[in-house]
Tab-separated table of C-alpha atoms in Angstrom:
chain	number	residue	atom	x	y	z
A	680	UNK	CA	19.508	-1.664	9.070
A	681	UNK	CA	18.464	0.735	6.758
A	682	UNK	CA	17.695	4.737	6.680
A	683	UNK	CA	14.597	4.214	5.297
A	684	UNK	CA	13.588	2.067	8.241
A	685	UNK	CA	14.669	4.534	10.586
A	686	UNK	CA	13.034	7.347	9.074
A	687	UNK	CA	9.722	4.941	9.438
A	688	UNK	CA	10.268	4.367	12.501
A	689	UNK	CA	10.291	8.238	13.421
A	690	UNK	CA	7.663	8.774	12.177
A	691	UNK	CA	5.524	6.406	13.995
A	692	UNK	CA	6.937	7.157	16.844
A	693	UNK	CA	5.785	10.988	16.343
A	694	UNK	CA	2.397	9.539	15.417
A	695	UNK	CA	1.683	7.028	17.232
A	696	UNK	CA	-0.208	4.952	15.184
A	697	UNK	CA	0.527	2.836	12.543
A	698	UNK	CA	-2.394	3.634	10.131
A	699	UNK	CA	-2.433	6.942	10.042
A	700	UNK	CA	1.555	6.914	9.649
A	701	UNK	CA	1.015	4.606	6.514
A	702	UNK	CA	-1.152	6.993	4.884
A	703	UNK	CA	0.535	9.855	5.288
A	704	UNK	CA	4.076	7.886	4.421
A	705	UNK	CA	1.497	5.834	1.259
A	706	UNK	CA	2.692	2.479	1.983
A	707	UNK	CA	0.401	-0.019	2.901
A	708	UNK	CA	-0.176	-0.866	6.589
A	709	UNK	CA	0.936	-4.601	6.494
A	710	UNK	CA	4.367	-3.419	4.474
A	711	UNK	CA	4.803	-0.391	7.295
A	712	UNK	CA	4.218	-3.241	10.131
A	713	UNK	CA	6.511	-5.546	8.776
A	714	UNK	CA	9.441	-3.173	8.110
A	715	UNK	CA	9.091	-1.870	11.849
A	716	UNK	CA	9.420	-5.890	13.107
A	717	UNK	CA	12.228	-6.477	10.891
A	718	UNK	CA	13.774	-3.491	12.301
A	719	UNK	CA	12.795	-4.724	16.270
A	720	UNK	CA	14.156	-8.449	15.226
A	721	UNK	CA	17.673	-6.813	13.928
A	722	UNK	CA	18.021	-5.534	16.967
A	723	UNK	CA	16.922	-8.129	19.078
A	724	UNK	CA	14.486	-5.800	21.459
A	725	UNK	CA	10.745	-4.658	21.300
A	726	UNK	CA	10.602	-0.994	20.481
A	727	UNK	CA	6.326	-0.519	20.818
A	728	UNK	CA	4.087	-1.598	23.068
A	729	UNK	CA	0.888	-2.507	21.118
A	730	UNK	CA	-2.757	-1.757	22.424
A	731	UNK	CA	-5.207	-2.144	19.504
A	732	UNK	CA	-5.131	0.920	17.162
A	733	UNK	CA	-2.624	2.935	19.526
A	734	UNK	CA	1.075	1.997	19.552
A	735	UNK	CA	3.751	3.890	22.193
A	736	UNK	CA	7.889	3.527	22.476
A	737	UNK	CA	8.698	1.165	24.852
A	738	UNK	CA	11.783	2.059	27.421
A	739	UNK	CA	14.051	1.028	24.396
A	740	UNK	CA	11.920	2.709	22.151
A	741	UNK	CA	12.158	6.174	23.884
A	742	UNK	CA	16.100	5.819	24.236
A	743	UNK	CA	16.487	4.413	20.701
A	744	UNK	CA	14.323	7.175	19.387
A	745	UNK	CA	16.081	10.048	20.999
A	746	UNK	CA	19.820	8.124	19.894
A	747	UNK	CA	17.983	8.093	16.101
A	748	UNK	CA	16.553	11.425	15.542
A	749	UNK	CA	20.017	13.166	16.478
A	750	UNK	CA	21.638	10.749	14.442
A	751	UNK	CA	19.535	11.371	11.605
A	752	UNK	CA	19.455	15.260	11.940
A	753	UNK	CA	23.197	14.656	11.893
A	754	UNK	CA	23.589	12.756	9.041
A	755	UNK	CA	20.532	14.917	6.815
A	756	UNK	CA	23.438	17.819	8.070
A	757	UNK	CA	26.230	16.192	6.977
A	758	UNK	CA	24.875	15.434	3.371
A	759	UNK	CA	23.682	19.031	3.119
A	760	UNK	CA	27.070	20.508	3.872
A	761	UNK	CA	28.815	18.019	1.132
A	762	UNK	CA	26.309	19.271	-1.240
A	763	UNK	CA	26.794	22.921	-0.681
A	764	UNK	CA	30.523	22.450	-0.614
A	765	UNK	CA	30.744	20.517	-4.303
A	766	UNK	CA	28.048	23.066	-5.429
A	767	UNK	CA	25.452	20.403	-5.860
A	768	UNK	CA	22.173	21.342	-5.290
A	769	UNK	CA	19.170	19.307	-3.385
A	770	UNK	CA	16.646	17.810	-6.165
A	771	UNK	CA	13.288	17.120	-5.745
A	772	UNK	CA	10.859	15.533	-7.764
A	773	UNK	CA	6.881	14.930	-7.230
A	774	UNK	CA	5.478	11.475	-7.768
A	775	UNK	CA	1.442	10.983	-8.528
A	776	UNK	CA	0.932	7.595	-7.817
A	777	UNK	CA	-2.259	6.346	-8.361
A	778	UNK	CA	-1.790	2.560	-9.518
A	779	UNK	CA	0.097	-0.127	-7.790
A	780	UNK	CA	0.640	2.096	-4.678
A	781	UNK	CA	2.251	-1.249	-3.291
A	782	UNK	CA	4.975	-1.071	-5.096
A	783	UNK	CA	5.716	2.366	-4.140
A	784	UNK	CA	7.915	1.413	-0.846
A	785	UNK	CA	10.453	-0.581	-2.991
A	786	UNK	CA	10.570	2.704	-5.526
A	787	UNK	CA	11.201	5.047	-2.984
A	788	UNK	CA	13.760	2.740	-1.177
A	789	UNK	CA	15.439	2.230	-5.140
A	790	UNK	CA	15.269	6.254	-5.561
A	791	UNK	CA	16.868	7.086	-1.863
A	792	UNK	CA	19.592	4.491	-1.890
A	793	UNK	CA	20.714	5.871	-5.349
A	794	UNK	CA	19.876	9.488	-4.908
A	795	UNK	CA	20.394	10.238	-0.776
A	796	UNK	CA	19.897	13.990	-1.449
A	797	UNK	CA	16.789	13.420	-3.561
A	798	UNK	CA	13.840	14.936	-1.501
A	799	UNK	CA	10.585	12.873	-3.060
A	800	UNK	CA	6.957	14.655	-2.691
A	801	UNK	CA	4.050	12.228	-3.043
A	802	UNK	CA	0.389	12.721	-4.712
A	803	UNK	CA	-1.866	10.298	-4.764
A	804	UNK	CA	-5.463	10.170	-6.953
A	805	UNK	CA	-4.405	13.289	-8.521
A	806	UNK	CA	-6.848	15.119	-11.102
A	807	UNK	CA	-6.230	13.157	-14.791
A	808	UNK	CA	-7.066	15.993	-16.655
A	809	UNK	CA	-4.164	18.324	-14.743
A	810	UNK	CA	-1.489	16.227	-16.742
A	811	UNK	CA	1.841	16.935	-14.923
A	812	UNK	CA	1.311	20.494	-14.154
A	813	UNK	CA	2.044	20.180	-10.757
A	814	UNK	CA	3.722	16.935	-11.112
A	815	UNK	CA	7.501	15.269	-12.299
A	816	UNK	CA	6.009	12.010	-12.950
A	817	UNK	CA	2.683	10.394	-13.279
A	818	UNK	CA	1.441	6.505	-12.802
A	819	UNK	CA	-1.629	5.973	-14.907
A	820	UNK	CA	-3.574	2.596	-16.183
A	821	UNK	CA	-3.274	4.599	-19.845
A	822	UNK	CA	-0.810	7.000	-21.068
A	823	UNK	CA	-1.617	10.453	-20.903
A	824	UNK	CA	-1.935	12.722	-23.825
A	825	UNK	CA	0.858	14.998	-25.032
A	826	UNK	CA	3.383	13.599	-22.946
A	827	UNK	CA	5.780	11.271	-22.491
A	828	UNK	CA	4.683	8.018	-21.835
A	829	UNK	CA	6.609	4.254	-21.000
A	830	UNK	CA	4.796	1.259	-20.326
A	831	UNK	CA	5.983	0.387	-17.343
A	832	UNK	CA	4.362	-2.874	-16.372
A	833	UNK	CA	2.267	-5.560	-18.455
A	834	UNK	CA	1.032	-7.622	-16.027
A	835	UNK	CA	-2.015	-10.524	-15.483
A	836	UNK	CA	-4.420	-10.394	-13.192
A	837	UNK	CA	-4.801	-14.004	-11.608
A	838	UNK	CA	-8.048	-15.622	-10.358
A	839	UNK	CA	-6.291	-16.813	-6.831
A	840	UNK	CA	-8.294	-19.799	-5.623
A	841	UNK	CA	-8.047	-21.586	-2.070
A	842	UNK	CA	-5.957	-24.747	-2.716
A	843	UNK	CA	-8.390	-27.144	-1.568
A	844	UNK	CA	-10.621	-26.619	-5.319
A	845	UNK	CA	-10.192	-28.792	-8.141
A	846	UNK	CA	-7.638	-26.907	-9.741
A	847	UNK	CA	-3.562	-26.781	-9.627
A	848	UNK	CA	-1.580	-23.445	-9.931
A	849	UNK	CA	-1.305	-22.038	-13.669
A	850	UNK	CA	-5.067	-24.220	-14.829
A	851	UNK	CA	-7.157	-22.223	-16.358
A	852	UNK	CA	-10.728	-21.046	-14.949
A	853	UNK	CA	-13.783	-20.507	-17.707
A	854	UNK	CA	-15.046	-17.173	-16.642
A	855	UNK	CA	-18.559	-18.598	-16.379
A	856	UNK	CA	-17.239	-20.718	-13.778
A	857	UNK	CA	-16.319	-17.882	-11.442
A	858	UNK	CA	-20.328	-17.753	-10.369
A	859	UNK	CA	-19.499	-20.763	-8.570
A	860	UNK	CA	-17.536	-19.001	-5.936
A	861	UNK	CA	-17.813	-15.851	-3.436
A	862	UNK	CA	-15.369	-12.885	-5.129
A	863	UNK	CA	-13.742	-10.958	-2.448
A	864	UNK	CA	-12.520	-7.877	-3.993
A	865	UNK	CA	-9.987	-4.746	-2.801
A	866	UNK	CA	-11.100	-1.981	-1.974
A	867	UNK	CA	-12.608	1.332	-4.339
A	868	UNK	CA	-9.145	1.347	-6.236
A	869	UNK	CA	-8.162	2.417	-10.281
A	870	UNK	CA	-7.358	-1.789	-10.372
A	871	UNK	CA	-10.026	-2.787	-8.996
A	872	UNK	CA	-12.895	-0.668	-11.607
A	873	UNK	CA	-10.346	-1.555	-14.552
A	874	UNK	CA	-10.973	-4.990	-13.279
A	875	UNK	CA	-14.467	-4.805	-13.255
A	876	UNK	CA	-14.387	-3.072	-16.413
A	877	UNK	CA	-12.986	-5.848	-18.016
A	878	UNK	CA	-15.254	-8.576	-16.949
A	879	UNK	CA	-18.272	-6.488	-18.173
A	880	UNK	CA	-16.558	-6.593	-21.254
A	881	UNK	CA	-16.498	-10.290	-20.966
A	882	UNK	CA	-20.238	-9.861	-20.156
A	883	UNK	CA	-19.402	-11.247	-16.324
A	884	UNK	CA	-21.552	-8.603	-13.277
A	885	UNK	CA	-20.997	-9.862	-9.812
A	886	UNK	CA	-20.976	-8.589	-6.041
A	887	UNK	CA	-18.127	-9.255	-4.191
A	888	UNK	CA	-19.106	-10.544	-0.892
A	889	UNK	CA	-16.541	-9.034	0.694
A	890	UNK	CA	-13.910	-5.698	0.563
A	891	UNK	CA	-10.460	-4.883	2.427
A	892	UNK	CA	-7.708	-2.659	1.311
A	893	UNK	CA	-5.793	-5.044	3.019
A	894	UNK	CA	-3.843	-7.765	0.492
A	895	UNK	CA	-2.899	-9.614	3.284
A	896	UNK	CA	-6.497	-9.704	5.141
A	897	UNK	CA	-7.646	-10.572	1.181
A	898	UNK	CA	-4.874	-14.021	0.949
A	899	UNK	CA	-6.317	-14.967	4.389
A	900	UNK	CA	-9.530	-15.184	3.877
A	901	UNK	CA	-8.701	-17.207	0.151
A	902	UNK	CA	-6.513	-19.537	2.424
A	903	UNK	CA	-9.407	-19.961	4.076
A	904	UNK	CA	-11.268	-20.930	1.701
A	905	UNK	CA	-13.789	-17.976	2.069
A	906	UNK	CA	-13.990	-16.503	-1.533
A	907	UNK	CA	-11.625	-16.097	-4.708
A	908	UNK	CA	-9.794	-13.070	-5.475
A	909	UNK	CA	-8.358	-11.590	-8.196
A	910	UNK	CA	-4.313	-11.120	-7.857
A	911	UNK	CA	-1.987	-9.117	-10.026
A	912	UNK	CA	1.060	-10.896	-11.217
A	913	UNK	CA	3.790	-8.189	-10.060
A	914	UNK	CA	1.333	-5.241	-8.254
A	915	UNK	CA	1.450	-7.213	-5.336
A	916	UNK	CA	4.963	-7.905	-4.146
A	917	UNK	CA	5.539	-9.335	-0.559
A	918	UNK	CA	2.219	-11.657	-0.116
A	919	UNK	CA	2.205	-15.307	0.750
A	920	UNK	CA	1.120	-17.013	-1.469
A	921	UNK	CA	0.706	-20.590	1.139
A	922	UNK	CA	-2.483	-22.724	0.287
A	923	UNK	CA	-3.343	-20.308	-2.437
A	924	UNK	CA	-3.431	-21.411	-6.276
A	925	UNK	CA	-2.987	-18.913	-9.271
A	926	UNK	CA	-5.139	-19.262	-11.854
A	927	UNK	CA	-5.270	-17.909	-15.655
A	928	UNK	CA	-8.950	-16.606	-16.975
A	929	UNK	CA	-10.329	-17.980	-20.076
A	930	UNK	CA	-11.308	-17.266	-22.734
A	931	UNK	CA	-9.733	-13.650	-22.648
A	932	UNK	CA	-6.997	-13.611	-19.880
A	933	UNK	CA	-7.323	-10.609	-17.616
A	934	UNK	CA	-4.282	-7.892	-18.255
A	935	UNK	CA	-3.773	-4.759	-17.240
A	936	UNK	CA	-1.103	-1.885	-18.110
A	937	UNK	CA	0.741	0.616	-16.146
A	938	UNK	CA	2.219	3.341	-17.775
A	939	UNK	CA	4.912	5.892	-16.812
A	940	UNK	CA	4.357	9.396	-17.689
A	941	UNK	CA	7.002	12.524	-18.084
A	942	UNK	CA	7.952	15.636	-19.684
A	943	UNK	CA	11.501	14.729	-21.395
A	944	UNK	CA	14.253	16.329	-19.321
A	945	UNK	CA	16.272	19.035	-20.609
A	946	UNK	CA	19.768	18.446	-21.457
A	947	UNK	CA	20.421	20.664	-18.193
A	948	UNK	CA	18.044	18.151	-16.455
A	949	UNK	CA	20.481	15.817	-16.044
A	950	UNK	CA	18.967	14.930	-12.760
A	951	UNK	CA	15.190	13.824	-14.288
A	952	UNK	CA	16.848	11.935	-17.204
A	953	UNK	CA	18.740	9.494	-14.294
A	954	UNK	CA	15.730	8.955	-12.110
A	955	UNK	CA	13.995	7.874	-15.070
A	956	UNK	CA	16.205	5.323	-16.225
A	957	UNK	CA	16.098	4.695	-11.951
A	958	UNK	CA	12.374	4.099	-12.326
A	959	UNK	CA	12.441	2.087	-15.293
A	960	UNK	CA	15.002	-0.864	-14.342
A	961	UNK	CA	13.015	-0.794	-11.114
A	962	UNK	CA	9.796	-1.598	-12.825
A	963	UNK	CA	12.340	-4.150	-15.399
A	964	UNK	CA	14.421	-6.092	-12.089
A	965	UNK	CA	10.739	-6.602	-10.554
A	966	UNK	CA	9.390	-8.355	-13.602
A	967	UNK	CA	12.495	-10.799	-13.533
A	968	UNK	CA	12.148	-11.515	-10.039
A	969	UNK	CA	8.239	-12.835	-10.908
């Protein structure tokens, strides 16, 4: 059982729904969901009752809740005091994230298990042209001007194919050919017009048939067989992959960068300098997972 999951699970119990709780947490809805059932299965007991969009505590629910938040409170207490007393000071940093948001669970969960006393602010589809004036660090497709910048991720973007075509994970797929199928796409998204940019380079147009911010509503209807979809190699961590083959695009391979963007830390920044070494063997261990 983790804090993170806990603090989650607070939350949703103070909203009541799960959507709205994963926007204003900015993790994706099908991550949020399954954290919350991991967390129900660990402890062997439904916590929500479930109708539709709506979600209340169940009798365990309630009792856990109240049993959580005063543990919490107690523990966010405790840490505060040990700070004060060693002279330590709470940090806080603000994070624009506007690429790969679904990684952004797994980087929070890296930066509180490491830093407990860090206090994170989130920004998402920030203004390019601010830089980081209001920001610590910045996510970007490119790296920004005047600053710092580490690429962070260079990843492919995979033509994912229902399993039942004539072609076996890691073939290749002539970009013509991809006329031959309905294209589901994401939804509006800085990877999905960097996608399309790309295959107008390649001199490719199409209309997706279909759209869903959903990853996991995008695999199903693939494993159905319903359309093709294009799948970043490590931007998408946590989907099944079942009945689903990956395929390269020829002749020009689809890639795509994302780029880590700072101010270098002072020498009395300590602080910044660790959670940016923090950030980038995050970005490093998920590459040698893939």
């Amino acid at each position: 059982m983790r804090l993170l999951q806990l603090r989650y699970f607070l939350k949703i119990a103070q909203n009541k729904n799960i959507s709205k709780t994963a926007r204003e947490l900015h993790v994706s809805q099908p991550s949020l969901s399954r954290t919350m059932k991991e967390l129900e299965e660990e402890l062997g007991i439904e916590l929500f009752i479930r109708k539709g969009h709506t979600i209340t505590l169940s009798q365990a629910g309630i009792l856990f809740e109240r049993q959580v938040n005063l543990s919490v409170n107690q523990l966010d207490t405790a840490v505060q005091s040990v700070s004060h007393m060693s002279g330590s000071i709470s940090q806080r940093i603000t994070l624009k994230f506007e690429t790969s948001s679904a990684l952004l669970p797994g980087l929070l969960q890296r930066l509180h298990t490491k830093y407990p006393n860090l206090h994170i602010d989130l920004e998402q589809h920030g203004v390019e042209a601010g830089g980081l004036d209001n920001y610590d660090f910045s996510f970007s497709t490119l790296p920004l001007n005047k600053y710092d910048s580490v690429r962070l991720l260079h990843e492919e973007v995979y033509i994912a194919v229902n399993s039942a075509l004539p072609y076996q994970n890691g073939d290749t797929i002539i970009i013509n050919d991809l006329k031959k199928y309905p294209i589901i796409m994401g939804s509006p998204s800085p990877l999905r017009t960097e996608i399309e940019n790309k295959l107008r380079e390649q001199g490719f147009y199409f209309h997706p048939i279909f759209e869903s911010g959903d990853r996991e509503t995008i695999h199903g209807l693939v494993e159905n067989n319903a359309g093709i979809c294009f799948w970043p190699a490590y931007s998408w961590p946590d989907t099944s992959v079942s009945n689903v083959n990956k395929l390269h695009l020829a002749p020009h391979p689809l890639m795509r960068d994302i780029y880590l963007n700072f101010i270098r830390p002072k020498k009395s920044e300590k602080y910044l300098q660790e959670i940016t070494n923090t950030i980038l063997q995050y970005f490093h261990d998920i590459q040698l997972i893939k």
